[in-house]
PDB file of C-alpha atoms and ligand atoms in Angstrom:
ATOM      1  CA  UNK A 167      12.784  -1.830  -8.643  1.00 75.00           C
ATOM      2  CA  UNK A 168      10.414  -0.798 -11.488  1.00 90.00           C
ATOM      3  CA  UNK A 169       7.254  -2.711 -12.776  1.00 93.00           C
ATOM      4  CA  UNK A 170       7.031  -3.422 -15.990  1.00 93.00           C
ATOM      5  CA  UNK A 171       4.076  -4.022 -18.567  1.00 93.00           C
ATOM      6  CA  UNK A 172       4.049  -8.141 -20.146  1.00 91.00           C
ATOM      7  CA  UNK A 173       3.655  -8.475 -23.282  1.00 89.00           C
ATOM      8  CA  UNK A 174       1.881  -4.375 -23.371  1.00 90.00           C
ATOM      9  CA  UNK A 175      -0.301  -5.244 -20.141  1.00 95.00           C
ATOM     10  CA  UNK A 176       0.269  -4.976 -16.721  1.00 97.00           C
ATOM     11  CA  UNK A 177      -1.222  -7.621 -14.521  1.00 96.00           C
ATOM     12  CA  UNK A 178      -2.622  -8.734 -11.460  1.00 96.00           C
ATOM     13  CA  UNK A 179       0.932  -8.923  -9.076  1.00 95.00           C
ATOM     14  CA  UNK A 180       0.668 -12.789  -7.546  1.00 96.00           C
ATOM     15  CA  UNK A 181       0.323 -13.306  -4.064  1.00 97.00           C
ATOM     16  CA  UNK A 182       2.410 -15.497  -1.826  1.00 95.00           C
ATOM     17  CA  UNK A 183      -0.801 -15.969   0.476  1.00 98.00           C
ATOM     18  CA  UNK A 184      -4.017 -18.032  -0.362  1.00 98.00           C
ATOM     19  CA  UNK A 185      -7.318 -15.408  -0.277  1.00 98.00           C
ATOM     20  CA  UNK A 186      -7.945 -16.577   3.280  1.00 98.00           C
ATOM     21  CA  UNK A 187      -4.757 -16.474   4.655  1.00 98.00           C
ATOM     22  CA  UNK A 188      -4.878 -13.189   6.117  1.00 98.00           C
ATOM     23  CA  UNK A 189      -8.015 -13.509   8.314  1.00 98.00           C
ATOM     24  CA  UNK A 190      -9.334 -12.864  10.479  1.00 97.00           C
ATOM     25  CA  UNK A 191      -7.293  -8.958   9.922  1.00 98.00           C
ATOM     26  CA  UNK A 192      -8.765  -9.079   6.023  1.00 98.00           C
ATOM     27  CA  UNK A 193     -11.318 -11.696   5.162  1.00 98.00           C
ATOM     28  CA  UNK A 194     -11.170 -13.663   2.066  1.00 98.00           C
ATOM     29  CA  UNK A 195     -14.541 -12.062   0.973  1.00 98.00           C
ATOM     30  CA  UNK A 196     -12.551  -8.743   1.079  1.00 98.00           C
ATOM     31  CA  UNK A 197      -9.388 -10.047  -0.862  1.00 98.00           C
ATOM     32  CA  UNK A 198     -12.222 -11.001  -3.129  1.00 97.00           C
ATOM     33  CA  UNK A 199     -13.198  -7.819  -3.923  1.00 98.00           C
ATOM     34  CA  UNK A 200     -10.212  -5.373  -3.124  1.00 98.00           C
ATOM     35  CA  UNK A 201      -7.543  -7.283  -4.939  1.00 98.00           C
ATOM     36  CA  UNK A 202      -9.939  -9.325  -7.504  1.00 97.00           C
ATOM     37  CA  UNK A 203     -12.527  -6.964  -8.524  1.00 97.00           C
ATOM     38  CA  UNK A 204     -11.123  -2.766  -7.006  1.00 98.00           C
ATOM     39  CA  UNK A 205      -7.611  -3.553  -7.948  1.00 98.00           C
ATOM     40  CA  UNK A 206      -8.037  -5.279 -11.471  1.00 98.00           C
ATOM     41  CA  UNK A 207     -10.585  -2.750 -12.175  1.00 98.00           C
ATOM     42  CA  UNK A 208      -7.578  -0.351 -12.209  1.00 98.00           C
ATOM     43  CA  UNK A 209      -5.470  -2.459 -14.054  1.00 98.00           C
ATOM     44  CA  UNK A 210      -7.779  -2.875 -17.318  1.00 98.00           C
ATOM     45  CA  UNK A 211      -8.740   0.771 -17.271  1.00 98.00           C
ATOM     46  CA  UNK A 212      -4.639   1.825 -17.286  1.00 98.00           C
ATOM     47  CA  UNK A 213      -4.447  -1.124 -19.632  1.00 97.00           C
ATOM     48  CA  UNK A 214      -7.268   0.547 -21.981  1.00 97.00           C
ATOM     49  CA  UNK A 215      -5.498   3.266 -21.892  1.00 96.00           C
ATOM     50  CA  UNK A 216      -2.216   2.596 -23.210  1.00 95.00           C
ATOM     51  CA  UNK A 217      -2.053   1.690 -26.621  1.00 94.00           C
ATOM     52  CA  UNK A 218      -0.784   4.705 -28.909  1.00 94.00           C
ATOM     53  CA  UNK A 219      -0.043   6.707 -25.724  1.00 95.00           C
ATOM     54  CA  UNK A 220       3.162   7.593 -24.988  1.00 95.00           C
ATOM     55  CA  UNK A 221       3.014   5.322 -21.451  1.00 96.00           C
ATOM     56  CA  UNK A 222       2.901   2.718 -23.974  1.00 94.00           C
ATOM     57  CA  UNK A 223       6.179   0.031 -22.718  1.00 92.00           C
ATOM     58  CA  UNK A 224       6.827   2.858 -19.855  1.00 96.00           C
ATOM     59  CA  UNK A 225       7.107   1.109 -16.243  1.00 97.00           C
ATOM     60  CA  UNK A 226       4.286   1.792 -13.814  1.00 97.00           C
ATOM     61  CA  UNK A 227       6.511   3.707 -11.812  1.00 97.00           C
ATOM     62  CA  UNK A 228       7.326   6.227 -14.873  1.00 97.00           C
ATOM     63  CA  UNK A 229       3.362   6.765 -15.781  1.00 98.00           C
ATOM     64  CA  UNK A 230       2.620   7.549 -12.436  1.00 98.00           C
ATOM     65  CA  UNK A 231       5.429  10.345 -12.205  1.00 97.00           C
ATOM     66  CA  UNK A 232       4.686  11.692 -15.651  1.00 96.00           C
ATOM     67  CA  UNK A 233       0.680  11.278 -16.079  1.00 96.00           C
ATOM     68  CA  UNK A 234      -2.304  12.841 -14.869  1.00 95.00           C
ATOM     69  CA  UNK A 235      -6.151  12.543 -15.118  1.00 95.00           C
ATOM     70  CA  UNK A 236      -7.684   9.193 -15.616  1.00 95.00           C
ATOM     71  CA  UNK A 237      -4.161   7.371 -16.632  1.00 97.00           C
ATOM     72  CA  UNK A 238      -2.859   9.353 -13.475  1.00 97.00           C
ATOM     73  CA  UNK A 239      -5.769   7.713 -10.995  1.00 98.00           C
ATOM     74  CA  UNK A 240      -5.290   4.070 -12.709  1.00 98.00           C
ATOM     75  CA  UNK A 241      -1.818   3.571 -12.559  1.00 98.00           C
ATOM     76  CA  UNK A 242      -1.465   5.668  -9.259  1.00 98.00           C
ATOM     77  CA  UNK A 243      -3.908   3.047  -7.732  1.00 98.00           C
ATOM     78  CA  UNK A 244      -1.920   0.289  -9.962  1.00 98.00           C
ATOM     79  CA  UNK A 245       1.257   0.803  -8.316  1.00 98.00           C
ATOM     80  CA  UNK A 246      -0.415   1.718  -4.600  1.00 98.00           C
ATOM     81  CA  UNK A 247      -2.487  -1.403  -4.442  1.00 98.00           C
ATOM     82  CA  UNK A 248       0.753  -3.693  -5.450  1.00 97.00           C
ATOM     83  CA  UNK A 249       2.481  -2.130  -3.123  1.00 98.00           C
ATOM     84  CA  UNK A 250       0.037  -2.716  -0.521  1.00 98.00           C
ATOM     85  CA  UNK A 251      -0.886  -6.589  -1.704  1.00 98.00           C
ATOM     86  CA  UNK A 252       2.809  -7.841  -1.648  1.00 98.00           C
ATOM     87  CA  UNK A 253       3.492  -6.398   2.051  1.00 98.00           C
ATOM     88  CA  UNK A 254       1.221  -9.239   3.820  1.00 98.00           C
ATOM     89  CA  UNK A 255       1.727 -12.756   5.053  1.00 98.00           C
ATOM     90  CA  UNK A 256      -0.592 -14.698   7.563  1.00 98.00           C
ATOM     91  CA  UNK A 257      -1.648 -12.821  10.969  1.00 98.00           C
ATOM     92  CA  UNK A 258       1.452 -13.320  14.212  1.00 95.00           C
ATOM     93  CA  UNK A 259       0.214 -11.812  17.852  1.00 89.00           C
ATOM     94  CA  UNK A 260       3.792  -9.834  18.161  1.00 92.00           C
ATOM     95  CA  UNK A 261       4.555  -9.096  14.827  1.00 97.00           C
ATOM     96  CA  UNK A 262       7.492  -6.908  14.753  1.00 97.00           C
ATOM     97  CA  UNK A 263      10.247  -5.004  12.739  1.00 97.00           C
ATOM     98  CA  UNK A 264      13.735  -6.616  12.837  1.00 94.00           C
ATOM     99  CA  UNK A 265      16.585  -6.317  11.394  1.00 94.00           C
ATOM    100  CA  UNK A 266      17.641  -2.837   9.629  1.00 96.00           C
ATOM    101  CA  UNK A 267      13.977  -1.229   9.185  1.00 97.00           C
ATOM    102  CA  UNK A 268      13.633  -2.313  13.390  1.00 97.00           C
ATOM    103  CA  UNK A 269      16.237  -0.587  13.875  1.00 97.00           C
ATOM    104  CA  UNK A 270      15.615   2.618  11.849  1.00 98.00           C
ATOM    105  CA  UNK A 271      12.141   2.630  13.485  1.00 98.00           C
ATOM    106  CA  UNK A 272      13.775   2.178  16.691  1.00 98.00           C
ATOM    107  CA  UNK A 273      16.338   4.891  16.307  1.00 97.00           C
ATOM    108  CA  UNK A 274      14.380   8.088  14.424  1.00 97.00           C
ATOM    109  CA  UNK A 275      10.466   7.335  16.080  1.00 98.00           C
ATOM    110  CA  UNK A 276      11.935   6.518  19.154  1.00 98.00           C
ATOM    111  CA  UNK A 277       9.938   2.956  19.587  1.00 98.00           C
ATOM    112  CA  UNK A 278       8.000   1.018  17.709  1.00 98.00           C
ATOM    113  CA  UNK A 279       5.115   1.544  19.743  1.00 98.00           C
ATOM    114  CA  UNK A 280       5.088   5.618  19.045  1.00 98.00           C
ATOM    115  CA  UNK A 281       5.807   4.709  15.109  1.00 98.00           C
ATOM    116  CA  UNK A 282       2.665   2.365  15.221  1.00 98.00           C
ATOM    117  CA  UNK A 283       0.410   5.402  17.104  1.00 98.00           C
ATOM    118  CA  UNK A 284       1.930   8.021  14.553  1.00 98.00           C
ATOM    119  CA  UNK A 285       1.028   6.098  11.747  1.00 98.00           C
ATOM    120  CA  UNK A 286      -2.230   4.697  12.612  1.00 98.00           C
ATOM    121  CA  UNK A 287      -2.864   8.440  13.892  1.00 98.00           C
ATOM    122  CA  UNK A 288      -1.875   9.760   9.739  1.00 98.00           C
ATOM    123  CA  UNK A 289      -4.265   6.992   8.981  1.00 98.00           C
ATOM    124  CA  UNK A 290      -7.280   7.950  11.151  1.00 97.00           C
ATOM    125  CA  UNK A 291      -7.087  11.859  10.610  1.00 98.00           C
ATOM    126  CA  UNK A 292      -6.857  11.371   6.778  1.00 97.00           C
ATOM    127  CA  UNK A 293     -10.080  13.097   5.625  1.00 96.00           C
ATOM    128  CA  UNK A 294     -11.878  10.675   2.920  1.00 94.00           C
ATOM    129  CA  UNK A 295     -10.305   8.524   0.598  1.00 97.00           C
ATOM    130  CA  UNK A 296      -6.189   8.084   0.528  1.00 98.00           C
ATOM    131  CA  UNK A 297      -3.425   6.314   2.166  1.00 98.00           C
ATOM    132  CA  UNK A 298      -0.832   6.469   4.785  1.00 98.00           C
ATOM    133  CA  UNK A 299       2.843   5.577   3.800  1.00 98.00           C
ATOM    134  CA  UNK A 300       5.691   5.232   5.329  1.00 98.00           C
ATOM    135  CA  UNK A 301       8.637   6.062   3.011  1.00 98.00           C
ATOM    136  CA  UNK A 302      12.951   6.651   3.227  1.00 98.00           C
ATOM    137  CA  UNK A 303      13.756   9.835   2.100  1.00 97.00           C
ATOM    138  CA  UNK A 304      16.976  10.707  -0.557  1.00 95.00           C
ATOM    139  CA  UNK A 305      19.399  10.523   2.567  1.00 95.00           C
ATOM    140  CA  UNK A 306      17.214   7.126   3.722  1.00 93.00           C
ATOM    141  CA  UNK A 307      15.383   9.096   6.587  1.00 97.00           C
ATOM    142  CA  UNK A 308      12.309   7.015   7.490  1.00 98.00           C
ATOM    143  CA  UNK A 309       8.873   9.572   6.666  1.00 98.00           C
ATOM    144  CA  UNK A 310       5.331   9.205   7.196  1.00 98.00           C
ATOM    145  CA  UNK A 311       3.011  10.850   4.952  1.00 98.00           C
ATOM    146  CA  UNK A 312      -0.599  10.966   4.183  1.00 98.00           C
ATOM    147  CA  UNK A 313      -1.733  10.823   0.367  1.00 98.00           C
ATOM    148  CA  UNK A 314      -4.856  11.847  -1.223  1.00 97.00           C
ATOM    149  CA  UNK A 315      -6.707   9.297  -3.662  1.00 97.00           C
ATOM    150  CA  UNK A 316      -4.347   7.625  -5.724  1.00 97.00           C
ATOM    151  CA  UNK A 317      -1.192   9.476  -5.001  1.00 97.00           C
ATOM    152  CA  UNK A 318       2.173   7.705  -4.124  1.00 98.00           C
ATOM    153  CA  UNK A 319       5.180   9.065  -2.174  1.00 98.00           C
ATOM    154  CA  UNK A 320       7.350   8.202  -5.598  1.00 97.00           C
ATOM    155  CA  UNK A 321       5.623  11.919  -6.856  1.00 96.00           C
ATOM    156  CA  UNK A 322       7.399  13.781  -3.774  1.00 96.00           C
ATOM    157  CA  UNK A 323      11.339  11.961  -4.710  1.00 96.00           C
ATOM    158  CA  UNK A 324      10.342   8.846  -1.670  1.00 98.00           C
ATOM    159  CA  UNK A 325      10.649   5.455  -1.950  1.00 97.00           C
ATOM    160  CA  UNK A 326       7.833   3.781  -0.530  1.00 98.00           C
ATOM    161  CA  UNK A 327       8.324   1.214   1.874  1.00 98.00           C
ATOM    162  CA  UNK A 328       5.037   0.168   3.861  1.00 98.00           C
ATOM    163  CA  UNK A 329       1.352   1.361   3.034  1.00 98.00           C
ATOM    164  CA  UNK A 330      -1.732   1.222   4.899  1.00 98.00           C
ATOM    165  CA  UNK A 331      -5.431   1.774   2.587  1.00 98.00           C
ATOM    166  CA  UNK A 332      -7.742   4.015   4.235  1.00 98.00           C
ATOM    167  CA  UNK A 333     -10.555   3.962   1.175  1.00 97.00           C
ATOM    168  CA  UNK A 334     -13.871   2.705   3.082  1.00 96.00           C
ATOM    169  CA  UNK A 335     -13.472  -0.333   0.423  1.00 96.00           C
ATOM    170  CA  UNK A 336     -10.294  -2.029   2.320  1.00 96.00           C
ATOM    171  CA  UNK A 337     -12.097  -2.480   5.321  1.00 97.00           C
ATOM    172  CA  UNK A 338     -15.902  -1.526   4.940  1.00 97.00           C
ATOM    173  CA  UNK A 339     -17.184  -5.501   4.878  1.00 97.00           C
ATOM    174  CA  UNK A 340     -14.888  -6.502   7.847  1.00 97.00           C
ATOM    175  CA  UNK A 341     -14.915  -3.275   9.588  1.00 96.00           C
ATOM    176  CA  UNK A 342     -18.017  -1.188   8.858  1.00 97.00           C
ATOM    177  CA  UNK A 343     -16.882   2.254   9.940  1.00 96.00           C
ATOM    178  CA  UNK A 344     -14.314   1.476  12.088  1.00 96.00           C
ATOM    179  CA  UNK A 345     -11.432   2.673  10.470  1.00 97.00           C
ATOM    180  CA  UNK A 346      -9.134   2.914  13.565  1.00 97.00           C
ATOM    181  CA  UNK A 347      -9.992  -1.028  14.499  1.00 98.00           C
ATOM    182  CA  UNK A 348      -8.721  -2.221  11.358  1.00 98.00           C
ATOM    183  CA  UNK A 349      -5.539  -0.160  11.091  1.00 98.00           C
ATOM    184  CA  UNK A 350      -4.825  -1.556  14.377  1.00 98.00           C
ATOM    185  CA  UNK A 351      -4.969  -4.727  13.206  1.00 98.00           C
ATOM    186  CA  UNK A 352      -3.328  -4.807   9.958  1.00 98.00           C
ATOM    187  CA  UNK A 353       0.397  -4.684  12.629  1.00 98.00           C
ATOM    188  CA  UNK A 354      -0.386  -8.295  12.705  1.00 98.00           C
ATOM    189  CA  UNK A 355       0.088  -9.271   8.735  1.00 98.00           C
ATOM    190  CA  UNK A 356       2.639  -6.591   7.787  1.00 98.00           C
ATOM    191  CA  UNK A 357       5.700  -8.668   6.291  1.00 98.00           C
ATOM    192  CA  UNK A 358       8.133  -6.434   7.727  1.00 98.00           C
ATOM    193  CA  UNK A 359      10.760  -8.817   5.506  1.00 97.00           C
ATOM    194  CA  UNK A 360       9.593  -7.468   2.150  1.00 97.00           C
ATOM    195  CA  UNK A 361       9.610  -3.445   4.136  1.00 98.00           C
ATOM    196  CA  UNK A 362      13.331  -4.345   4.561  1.00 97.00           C
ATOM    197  CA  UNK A 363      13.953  -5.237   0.689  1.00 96.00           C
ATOM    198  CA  UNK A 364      12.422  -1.881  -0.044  1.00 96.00           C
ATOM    199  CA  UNK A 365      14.770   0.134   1.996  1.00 94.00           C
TER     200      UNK A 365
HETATM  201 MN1  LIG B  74      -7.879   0.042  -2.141  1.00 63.45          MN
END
């Protein structure tokens, strides 16, 4: 599924959650500033940059596979941080994977215990600023990878399917430091529904 530009613009992607809905994993003050201020931030300076390029009416997916430099970094972190928005709903204790991505999980990590510790493990060895995805491969082989800044799997051929932010400003006002602690958490809010409808 691509996304594309309204009316020349791309916008804010709506939530299905209110701004507090996902605490106490992410506050509302950091909704507030991730998704309202980081996130549009990146959508007005990709939006700046579009008219009488030739991303002009391209989908976000298509810039990001065909641009580099400053378009490259906006639309990268366009398409990450939509992504990453849409895969939330409110916090469950035993939040699991069902379904066809449980059982993928299940089948090529072995549980989803060692998934969780392999992917929180990409997450916490990532040196400074990236993410942590976890993507089905041409032959829909589940992969984990780490990606620098505002890279996406799409740039390798994967379709991404979950995504975890490791950029101090996802957890820095709820977390301080504490990277680990808040990767942890964020098991609790993943809408493992919507990681199923990108398989
Ligand atoms: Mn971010």
């Amino acid at each position: 599924m691509k996304t594309h530009p309204t009316n020349g613009k791309f916008v804010l992607p709506v939530l299905s959650y209110a701004p507090d809905a996902l605490a106490p994993v992410i506050s509302a003050e950091t909704i507030g500033y991730h998704y309202g201020k980081h996130l549009q931030t990146y959508i007005n300076n990709l939006n700046a940059a579009l008219p009488g390029s030739k991303y002009e009416g391209m989908a976000l997916e298509e810039i990001v596979t065909d641009s580099e430099g400053g378009v490259y970094n906006n639309a990268g972190q366009t398409l990450n941080h939509t992504l990453y928005f849409l895969q939330f709903r409110s916090p469950k204790a035993d939040n699991r994977p069902t379904g066809r991505i449980g059982k993928a999980i299940d089948e090529q990590f072995g549980s989803f215990a060692a998934f969780q510790e392999a992917f929180v493990k990409a997450g916490t060895t990532l040196f400074g600023s990236g993410w942590v995805w976890l993507s089905a491969d041409k032959d829909g082989q589940l992969v984990i990878t780490q990606e620098k800044n505002a890279d996406n799997p799409i740039c390798k051929g994967l379709r991404p399917l979950l995504t975890f932010d490791v950029w101090e400003h996802a957890y820095y006002i709820d977390y301080q430091n504490r990277r680990q602690d808040h990767l942890n958490a964020l098991w609790q809010i993943v809408d493992w529904e919507v990681i199923e409808q990108r398989m």
